[in-house]
Amino acid sequence: MALSRRTFVASAAAVSASGVFTPAIAQNSPLRIGILAPRSGIAAAPGLNGIRAAQWAVERYNAQGGIGGRKVELVIEDESSPKDTIERFSKLVQQEKVDCVQGIISTGVGLALGPVVEEARALTIYWDGTTQDGVDETIPNPR
């Protein structure tokens, strides 16, 4: 059976009306916050307390509809050695696609991570992580 132009146009109109080829409208995706905090060792106490405080705040924000109508979701990774924490930071930013990274308590980790954060241009909030002199020495022109 040959397909007539009229049948083709009618079929195409029906498919188009059904939304098969229409682009997806931006969805209200959650606000993803990456947390890098120590959960073991000497810095475990402030790290675990920071994680609990973040979870507490997220529960309250989400109960009230989120932030700007977006629910908040935490993605928690461990802060340990500078090398491992840099890898976890990169994973949060590149693979997990977090909107912001928070945490960092160790000065050694914070100083090592500084140039990586600058290069990634990722919004990052250190909970502690360094002294002002350390930032000036490690990142001469911070953005």
Tab-separated table of C-alpha atoms in Angstrom:
chain	number	residue	atom	x	y	z
A	1	MET	CA	0.000	0.000	0.000
A	2	ALA	CA	1.404	3.369	-1.010
A	3	LEU	CA	1.468	6.145	1.527
A	4	SER	CA	-0.303	9.228	0.186
A	5	ARG	CA	0.891	12.724	0.961
A	6	ARG	CA	-2.404	13.421	2.714
A	7	THR	CA	-2.016	10.352	4.993
A	8	PHE	CA	1.600	11.281	5.743
A	9	VAL	CA	0.706	14.882	6.672
A	10	ALA	CA	-2.218	13.753	8.836
A	11	SER	CA	-0.012	11.198	10.610
A	12	ALA	CA	2.765	13.748	11.150
A	13	ALA	CA	0.247	16.236	12.581
A	14	ALA	CA	-1.098	13.614	14.981
A	15	VAL	CA	2.395	12.643	16.170
A	16	SER	CA	3.339	16.291	16.588
A	17	ALA	CA	0.164	17.011	18.555
A	18	SER	CA	0.905	14.058	20.838
A	19	GLY	CA	4.156	15.698	21.903
A	20	VAL	CA	6.559	13.003	20.714
A	21	PHE	CA	8.856	15.516	19.014
A	22	THR	CA	8.361	18.448	21.350
A	23	PRO	CA	11.378	19.430	23.466
A	24	ALA	CA	11.249	18.710	27.161
A	25	ILE	CA	10.365	21.720	29.257
A	26	ALA	CA	12.898	22.449	31.993
A	27	GLN	CA	11.936	20.464	35.022
A	28	ASN	CA	12.127	21.601	38.603
A	29	SER	CA	15.248	19.572	39.416
A	30	PRO	CA	16.581	19.488	42.973
A	31	LEU	CA	19.286	21.851	44.159
A	32	ARG	CA	22.243	19.508	44.650
A	33	ILE	CA	24.793	20.407	47.319
A	34	GLY	CA	27.993	18.416	47.611
A	35	ILE	CA	29.462	18.027	51.077
A	36	LEU	CA	33.159	17.223	51.633
A	37	ALA	CA	33.658	16.619	55.341
A	38	PRO	CA	35.799	14.274	57.436
A	39	ARG	CA	33.872	11.422	59.026
A	40	SER	CA	36.781	9.696	60.745
A	41	GLY	CA	40.022	10.633	62.429
A	42	ILE	CA	40.836	13.693	64.484
A	43	ALA	CA	38.558	16.008	62.469
A	44	ALA	CA	35.553	13.666	62.583
A	45	ALA	CA	33.742	15.628	65.315
A	46	PRO	CA	33.462	18.917	63.389
A	47	GLY	CA	32.926	17.042	60.113
A	48	LEU	CA	30.043	14.939	61.433
A	49	ASN	CA	28.522	17.937	63.200
A	50	GLY	CA	28.676	19.925	59.958
A	51	ILE	CA	27.001	17.086	58.061
A	52	ARG	CA	24.259	16.823	60.697
A	53	ALA	CA	23.706	20.583	60.598
A	54	ALA	CA	23.423	20.494	56.790
A	55	GLN	CA	20.960	17.584	56.955
A	56	TRP	CA	18.935	19.385	59.630
A	57	ALA	CA	18.735	22.536	57.474
A	58	VAL	CA	17.818	20.548	54.343
A	59	GLU	CA	14.972	18.800	56.175
A	60	ARG	CA	13.547	22.155	57.221
A	61	TYR	CA	13.968	23.804	53.812
A	62	ASN	CA	12.411	20.838	52.011
A	63	ALA	CA	9.491	20.758	54.457
A	64	GLN	CA	8.762	24.360	53.430
A	65	GLY	CA	9.000	23.665	49.690
A	66	GLY	CA	12.757	23.888	49.201
A	67	ILE	CA	14.783	26.896	48.102
A	68	GLY	CA	13.145	28.890	45.324
A	69	GLY	CA	10.722	26.028	44.834
A	70	ARG	CA	13.535	23.501	44.397
A	71	LYS	CA	14.013	20.668	46.869
A	72	VAL	CA	17.539	20.373	48.252
A	73	GLU	CA	19.547	17.179	47.937
A	74	LEU	CA	22.883	16.481	49.664
A	75	VAL	CA	25.649	14.425	48.063
A	76	ILE	CA	28.110	13.574	50.836
A	77	GLU	CA	31.730	12.569	50.265
A	78	ASP	CA	34.539	12.069	52.772
A	79	GLU	CA	37.305	14.612	53.252
A	80	SER	CA	40.545	12.750	53.912
A	81	SER	CA	43.950	13.284	52.293
A	82	PRO	CA	44.420	16.208	49.911
A	83	LYS	CA	44.843	13.882	46.897
A	84	ASP	CA	41.721	11.818	47.661
A	85	THR	CA	39.637	14.877	48.505
A	86	ILE	CA	40.606	16.565	45.228
A	87	GLU	CA	39.401	13.450	43.377
A	88	ARG	CA	36.122	13.491	45.328
A	89	PHE	CA	35.675	17.217	44.635
A	90	SER	CA	36.137	16.570	40.910
A	91	LYS	CA	33.619	13.710	41.087
A	92	LEU	CA	31.049	15.955	42.793
A	93	VAL	CA	31.442	18.713	40.214
A	94	GLN	CA	31.880	16.681	37.032
A	95	GLN	CA	29.897	13.485	37.599
A	96	GLU	CA	27.362	14.339	40.284
A	97	LYS	CA	26.756	17.801	38.776
A	98	VAL	CA	26.287	19.497	42.150
A	99	ASP	CA	25.346	23.174	42.198
A	100	CYS	CA	27.621	23.952	45.140
A	101	VAL	CA	30.289	22.219	47.231
A	102	GLN	CA	30.601	22.834	50.956
A	103	GLY	CA	32.776	21.514	53.718
A	104	ILE	CA	36.567	21.323	53.946
A	105	ILE	CA	37.878	21.529	57.467
A	106	SER	CA	41.556	20.584	57.134
A	107	THR	CA	43.987	23.391	56.288
A	108	GLY	CA	46.163	21.002	54.267
A	109	VAL	CA	43.206	19.853	52.188
A	110	GLY	CA	41.875	23.384	51.820
A	111	LEU	CA	45.169	24.752	50.520
A	112	ALA	CA	45.641	21.846	48.093
A	113	LEU	CA	42.056	22.126	46.861
A	114	GLY	CA	42.154	25.905	46.295
A	115	PRO	CA	43.730	25.902	42.808
A	116	VAL	CA	41.445	23.030	41.718
A	117	VAL	CA	38.369	24.984	42.834
A	118	GLU	CA	39.598	28.076	40.992
A	119	GLU	CA	40.158	26.108	37.794
A	120	ALA	CA	36.776	24.345	38.030
A	121	ARG	CA	35.018	27.674	38.699
A	122	ALA	CA	32.668	25.791	40.996
A	123	LEU	CA	30.858	27.582	43.795
A	124	THR	CA	32.633	26.245	46.896
A	125	ILE	CA	32.162	27.242	50.517
A	126	TYR	CA	34.868	26.195	52.977
A	127	TRP	CA	33.625	25.571	56.498
A	128	ASP	CA	37.129	26.206	57.800
A	129	GLY	CA	39.987	24.812	55.752
A	130	THR	CA	42.680	27.486	55.813
A	131	THR	CA	44.058	30.717	57.156
A	132	GLN	CA	44.031	33.976	55.204
A	133	ASP	CA	47.821	33.852	54.812
A	134	GLY	CA	47.503	30.369	53.358
A	135	VAL	CA	45.083	31.584	50.689
A	136	ASP	CA	47.375	34.498	49.786
A	137	GLU	CA	50.369	32.170	49.470
A	138	THR	CA	48.602	29.437	47.497
A	139	ILE	CA	46.310	31.492	45.280
A	140	PRO	CA	47.926	34.904	44.690
A	141	ASN	CA	44.918	36.293	42.757
A	142	PRO	CA	41.819	34.452	44.056
A	143	ARG	CA	38.520	34.947	42.244
